[in-house]
mmCIF file of C-alpha atoms in Angstrom:
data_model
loop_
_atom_site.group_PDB
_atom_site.id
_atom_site.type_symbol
_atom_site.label_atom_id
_atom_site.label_comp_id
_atom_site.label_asym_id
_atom_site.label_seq_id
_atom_site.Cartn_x
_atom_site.Cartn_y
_atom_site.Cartn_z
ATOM 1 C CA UNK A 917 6.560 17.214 -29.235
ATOM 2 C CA UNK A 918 7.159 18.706 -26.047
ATOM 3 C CA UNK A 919 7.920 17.456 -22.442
ATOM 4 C CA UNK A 920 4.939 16.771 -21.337
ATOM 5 C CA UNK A 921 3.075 15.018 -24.520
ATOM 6 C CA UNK A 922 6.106 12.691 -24.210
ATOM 7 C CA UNK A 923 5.192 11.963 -20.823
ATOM 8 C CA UNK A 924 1.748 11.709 -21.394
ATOM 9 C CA UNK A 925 2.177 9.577 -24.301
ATOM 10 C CA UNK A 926 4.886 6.824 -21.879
ATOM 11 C CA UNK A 927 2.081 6.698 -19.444
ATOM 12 C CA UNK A 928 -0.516 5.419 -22.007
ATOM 13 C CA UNK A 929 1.870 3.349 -23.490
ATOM 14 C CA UNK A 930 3.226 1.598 -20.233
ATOM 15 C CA UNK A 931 -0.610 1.169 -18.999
ATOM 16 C CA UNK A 932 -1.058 -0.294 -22.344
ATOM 17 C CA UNK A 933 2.480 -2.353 -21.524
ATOM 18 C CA UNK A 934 1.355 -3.342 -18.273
ATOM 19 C CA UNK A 935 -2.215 -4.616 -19.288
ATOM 20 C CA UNK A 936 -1.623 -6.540 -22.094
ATOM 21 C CA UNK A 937 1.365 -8.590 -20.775
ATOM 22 C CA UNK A 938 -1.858 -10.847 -19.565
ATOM 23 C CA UNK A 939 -2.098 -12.125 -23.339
ATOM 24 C CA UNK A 940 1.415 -13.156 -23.295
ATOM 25 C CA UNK A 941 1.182 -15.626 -20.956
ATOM 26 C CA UNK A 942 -0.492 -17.634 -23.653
ATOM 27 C CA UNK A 943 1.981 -17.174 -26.292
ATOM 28 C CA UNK A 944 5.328 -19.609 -27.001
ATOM 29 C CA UNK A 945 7.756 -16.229 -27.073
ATOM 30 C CA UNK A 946 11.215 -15.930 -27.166
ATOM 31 C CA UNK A 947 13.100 -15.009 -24.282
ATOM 32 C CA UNK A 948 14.034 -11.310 -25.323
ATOM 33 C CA UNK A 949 10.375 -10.873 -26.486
ATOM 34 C CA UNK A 950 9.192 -12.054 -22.957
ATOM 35 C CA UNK A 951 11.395 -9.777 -21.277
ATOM 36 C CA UNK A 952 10.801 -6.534 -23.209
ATOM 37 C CA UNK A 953 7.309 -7.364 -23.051
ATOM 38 C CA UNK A 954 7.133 -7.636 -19.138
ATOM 39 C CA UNK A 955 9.877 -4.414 -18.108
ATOM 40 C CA UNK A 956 7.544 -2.146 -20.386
ATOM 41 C CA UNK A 957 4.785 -1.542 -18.079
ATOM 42 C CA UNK A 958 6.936 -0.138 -15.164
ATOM 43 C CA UNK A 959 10.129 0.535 -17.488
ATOM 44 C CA UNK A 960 7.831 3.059 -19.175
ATOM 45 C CA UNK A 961 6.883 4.203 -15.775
ATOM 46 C CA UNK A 962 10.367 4.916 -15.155
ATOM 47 C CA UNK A 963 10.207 6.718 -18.428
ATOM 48 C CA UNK A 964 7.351 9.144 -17.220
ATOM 49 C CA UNK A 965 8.823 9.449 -14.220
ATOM 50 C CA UNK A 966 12.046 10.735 -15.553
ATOM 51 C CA UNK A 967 10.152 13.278 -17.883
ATOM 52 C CA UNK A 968 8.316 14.612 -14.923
ATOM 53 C CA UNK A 969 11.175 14.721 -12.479
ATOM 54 C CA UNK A 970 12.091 18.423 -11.476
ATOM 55 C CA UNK A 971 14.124 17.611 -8.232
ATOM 56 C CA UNK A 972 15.972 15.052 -6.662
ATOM 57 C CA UNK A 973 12.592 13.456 -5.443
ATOM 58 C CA UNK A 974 11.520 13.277 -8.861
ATOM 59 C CA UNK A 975 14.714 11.360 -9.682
ATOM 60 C CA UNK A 976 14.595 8.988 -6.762
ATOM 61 C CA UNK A 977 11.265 8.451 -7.930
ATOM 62 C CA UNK A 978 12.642 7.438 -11.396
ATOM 63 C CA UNK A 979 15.126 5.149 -9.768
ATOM 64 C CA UNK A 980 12.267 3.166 -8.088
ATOM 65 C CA UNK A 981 10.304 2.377 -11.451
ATOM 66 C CA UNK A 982 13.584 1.975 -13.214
ATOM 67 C CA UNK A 983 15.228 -0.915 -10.757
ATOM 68 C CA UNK A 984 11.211 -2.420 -10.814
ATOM 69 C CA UNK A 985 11.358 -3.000 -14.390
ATOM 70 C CA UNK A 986 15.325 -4.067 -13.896
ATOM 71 C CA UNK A 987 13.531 -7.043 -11.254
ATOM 72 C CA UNK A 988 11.041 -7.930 -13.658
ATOM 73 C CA UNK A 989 13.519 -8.237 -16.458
ATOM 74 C CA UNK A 990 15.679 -10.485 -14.203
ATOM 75 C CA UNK A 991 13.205 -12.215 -12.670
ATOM 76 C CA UNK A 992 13.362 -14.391 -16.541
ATOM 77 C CA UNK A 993 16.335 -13.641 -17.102
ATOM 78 C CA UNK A 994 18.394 -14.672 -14.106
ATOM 79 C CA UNK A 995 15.864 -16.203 -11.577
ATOM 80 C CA UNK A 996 14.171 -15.395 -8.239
ATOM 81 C CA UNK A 997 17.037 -14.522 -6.099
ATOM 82 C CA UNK A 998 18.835 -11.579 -8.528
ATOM 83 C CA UNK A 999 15.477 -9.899 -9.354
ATOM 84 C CA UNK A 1000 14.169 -10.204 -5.932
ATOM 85 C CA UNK A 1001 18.154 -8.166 -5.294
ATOM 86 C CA UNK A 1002 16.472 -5.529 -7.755
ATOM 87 C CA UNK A 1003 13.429 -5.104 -5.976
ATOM 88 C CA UNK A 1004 14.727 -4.641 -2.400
ATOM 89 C CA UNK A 1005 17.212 -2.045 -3.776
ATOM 90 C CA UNK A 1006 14.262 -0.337 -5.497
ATOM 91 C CA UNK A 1007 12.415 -0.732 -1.905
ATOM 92 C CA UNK A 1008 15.222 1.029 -0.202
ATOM 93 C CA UNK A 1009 15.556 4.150 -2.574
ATOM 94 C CA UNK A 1010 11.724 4.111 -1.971
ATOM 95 C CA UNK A 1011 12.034 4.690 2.131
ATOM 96 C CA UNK A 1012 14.757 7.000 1.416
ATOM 97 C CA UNK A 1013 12.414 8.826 -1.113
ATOM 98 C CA UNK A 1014 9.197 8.839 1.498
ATOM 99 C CA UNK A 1015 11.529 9.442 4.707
ATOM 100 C CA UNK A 1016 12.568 12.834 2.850
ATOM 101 C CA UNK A 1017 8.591 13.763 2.409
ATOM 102 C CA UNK A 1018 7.667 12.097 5.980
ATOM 103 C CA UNK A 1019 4.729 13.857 7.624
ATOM 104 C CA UNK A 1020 3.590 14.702 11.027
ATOM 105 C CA UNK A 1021 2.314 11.388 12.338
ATOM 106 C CA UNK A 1022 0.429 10.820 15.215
ATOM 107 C CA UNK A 1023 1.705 8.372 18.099
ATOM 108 C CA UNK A 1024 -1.209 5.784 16.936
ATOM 109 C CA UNK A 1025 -0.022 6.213 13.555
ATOM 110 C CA UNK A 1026 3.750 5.334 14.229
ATOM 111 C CA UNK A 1027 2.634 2.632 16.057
ATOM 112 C CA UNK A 1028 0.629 0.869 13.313
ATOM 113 C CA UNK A 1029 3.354 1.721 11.004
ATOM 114 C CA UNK A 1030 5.751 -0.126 13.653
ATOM 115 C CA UNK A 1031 3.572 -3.083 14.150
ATOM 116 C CA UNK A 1032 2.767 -3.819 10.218
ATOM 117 C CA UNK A 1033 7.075 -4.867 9.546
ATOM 118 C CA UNK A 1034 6.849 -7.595 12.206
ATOM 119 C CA UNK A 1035 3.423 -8.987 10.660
ATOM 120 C CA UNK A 1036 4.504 -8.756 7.271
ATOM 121 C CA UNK A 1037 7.443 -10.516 8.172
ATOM 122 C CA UNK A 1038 6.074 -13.209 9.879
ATOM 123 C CA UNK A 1039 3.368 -13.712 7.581
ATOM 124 C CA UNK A 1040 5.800 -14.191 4.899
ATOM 125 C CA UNK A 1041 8.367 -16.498 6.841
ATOM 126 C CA UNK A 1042 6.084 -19.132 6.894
ATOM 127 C CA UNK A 1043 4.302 -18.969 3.359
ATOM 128 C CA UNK A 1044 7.190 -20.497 1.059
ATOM 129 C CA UNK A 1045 6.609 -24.275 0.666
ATOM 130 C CA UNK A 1046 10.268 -24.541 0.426
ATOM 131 C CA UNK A 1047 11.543 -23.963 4.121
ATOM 132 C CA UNK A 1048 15.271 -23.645 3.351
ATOM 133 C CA UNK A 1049 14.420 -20.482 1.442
ATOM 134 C CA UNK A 1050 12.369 -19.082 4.427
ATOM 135 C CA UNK A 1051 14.922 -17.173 6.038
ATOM 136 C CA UNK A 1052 15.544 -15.395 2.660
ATOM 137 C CA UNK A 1053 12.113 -14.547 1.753
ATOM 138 C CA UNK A 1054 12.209 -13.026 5.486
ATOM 139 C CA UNK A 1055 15.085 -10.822 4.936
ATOM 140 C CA UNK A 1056 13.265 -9.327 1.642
ATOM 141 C CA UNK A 1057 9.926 -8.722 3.378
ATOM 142 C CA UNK A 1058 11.404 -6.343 5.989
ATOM 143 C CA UNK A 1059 12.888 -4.041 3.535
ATOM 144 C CA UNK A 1060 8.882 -4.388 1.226
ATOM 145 C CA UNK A 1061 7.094 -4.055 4.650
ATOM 146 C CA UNK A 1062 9.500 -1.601 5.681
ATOM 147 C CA UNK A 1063 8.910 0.297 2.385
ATOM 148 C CA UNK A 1064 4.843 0.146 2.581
ATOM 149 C CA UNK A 1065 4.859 1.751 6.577
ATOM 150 C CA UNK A 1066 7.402 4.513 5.107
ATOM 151 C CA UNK A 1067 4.892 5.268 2.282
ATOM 152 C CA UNK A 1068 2.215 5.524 5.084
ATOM 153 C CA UNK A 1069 4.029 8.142 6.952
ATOM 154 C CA UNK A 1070 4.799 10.227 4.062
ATOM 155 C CA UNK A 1071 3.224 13.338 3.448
ATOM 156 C CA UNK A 1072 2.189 11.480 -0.396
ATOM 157 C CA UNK A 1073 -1.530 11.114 -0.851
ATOM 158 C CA UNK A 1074 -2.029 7.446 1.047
ATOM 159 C CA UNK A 1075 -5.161 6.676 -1.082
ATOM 160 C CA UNK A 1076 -2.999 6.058 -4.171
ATOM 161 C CA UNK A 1077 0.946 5.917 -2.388
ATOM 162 C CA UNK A 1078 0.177 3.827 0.687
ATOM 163 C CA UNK A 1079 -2.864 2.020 -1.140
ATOM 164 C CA UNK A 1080 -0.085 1.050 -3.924
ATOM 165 C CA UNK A 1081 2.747 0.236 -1.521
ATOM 166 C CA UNK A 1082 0.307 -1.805 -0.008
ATOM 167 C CA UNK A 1083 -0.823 -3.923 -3.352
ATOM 168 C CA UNK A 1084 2.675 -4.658 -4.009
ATOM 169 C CA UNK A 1085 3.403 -6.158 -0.698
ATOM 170 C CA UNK A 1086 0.093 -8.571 -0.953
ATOM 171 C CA UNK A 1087 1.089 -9.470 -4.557
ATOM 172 C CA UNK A 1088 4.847 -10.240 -3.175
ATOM 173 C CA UNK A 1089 3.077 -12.583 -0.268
ATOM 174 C CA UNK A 1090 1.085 -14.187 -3.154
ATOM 175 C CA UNK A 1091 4.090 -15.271 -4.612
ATOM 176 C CA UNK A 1092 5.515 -16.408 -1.772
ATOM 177 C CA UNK A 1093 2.581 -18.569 -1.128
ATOM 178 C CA UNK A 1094 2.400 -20.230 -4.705
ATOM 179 C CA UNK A 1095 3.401 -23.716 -5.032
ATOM 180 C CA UNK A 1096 2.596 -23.627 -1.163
ATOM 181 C CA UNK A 1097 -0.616 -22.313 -0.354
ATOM 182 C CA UNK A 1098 -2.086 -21.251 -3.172
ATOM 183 C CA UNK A 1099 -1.641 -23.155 -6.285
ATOM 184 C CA UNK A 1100 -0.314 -22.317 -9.923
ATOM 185 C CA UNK A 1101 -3.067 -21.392 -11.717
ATOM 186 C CA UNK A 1102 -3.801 -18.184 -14.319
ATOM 187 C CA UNK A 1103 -5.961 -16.443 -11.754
ATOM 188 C CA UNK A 1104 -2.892 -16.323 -9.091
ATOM 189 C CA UNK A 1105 -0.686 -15.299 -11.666
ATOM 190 C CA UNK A 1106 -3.553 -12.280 -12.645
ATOM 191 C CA UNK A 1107 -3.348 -11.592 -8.868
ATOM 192 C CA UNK A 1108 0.129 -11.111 -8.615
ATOM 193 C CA UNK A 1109 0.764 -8.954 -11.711
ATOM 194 C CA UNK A 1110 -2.186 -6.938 -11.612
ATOM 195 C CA UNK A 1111 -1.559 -6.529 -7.675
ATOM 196 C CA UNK A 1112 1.962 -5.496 -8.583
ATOM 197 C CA UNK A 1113 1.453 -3.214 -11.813
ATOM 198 C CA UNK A 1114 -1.371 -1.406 -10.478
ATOM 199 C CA UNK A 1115 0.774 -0.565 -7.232
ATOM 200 C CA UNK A 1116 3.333 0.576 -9.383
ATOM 201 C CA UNK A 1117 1.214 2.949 -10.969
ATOM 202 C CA UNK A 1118 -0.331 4.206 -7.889
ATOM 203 C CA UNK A 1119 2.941 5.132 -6.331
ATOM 204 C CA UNK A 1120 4.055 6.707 -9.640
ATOM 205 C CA UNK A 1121 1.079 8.770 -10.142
ATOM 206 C CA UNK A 1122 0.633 9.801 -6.999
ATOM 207 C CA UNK A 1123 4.195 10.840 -6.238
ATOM 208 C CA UNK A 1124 4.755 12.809 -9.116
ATOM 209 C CA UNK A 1125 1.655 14.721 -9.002
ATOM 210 C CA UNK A 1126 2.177 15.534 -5.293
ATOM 211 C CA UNK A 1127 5.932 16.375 -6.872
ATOM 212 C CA UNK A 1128 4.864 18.680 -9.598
ATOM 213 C CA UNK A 1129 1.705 20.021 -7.033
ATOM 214 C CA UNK A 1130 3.302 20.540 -3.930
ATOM 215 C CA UNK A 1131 0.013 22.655 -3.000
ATOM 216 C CA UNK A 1132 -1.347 18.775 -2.582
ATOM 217 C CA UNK A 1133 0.854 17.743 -0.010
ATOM 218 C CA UNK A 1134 0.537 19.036 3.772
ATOM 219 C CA UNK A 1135 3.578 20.784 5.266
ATOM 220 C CA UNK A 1136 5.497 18.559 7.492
ATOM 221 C CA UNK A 1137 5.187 21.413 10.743
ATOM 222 C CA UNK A 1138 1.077 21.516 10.863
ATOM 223 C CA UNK A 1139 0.902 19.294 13.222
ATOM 224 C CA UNK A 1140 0.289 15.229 13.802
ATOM 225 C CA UNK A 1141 -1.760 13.420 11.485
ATOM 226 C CA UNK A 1142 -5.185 12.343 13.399
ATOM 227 C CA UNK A 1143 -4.354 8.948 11.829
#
């Protein structure tokens, strides 16, 4: 089988991964079940990513599925705190990643991207119920907000990179806001994971086929970006 049926092949299987962990919400499983069950949809992400990766972007790409699925695994495993450690790390290979495909923005542009850290932070300072962990939940949202404006001024196509940063950052609020705001029912929980996986894919996709089509992406010297 070559290359590129094996990557094919991850991609179906994570989407399959990443839908059906739904049903397992409804199941008694054991803990190693659980976990495998929830890192496949963006560990096999990481998977496809890796089989596609030509460059070190392609690898950096990898390294943000990979430490996604590594904060979903530990999210059961080893609580809130550790996976939400996973996350940020994945959300600072992620600006690293978009900051080394930035594109020509326009003042307007660099502005919004300025002015959407601060709200995102705010916002989700004051959503946990549990105030003592405020100033936590704070510190995480600058590097996710700060990860969703970088993957707005990259050259990556923003209808599926920025649009994807930008689920995961809503699903993250959601969580912050359960047991607050919003209660714990099965239709926040839907939210948040299919928020989160979709994202995931978004930013995979569309990364790796700007990545493998660099035709799609627009050189970084033709000018600002009208947006």
């Amino acid at each position: 089988m070559s290359q590129g049926s094996l990557a094919r092949w991850a991609l179906i299987a994570s989407i399959i991964g990443g839908v059906s962990y739904v049903a397992s919400w409804g199941l008694s499983l054991s803990t190693p079940a659980e976990v495998l069950w929830k890192g496949a949809g963006v560990g096999l992400l990481a998977v496809y990513a890796g089989l596609k990766a030509r460059s070190t972007d392609g690898w950096l790409l990898t390294a943000v599925m990979a430490l996604g699925a590594l904060g979903d695994v530990l999210l059961v495993t080893s609580g809130l705190t550790i996976g939400a450690l996973a996350f940020l790390a994945g959300h600072l290979t992620a600006i690293v990643l978009y900051a080394r495909n930035r594109r020509g923005a326009s003042i307007p542009a660099l502005l919004a991207a300025a002015a959407f850290i601060p709200v995102v932070v705010g916002v989700a300072f004051h959503l946990p119920a549990d105030r003592a962990g405020a100033p936590g939940v704070a510190l995480y949202a600058t590097g996710l907000s700060a990860m969703a404006a970088s993957a707005w001024l990259s050259r990556f196509p923003r209808g599926q990179v920025a649009l994807g940063a930008l689920m995961f950052v809503i699903s993250d609020l959601l969580i912050f806001a359960r047991g607050g705001l919003l209660p714990e029912t099965f239709a926040t929980g839907l939210a948040v994971w299919g928020l989160y996986y979709a994202g995931q894919l978004l930013i995979c996709l569309g990364v790796t086929r700007a990545l493998t089509s660099p035709s799609d992406l627009p050189g970084e010297c033709r000018g600002p970006d009208p947006a």
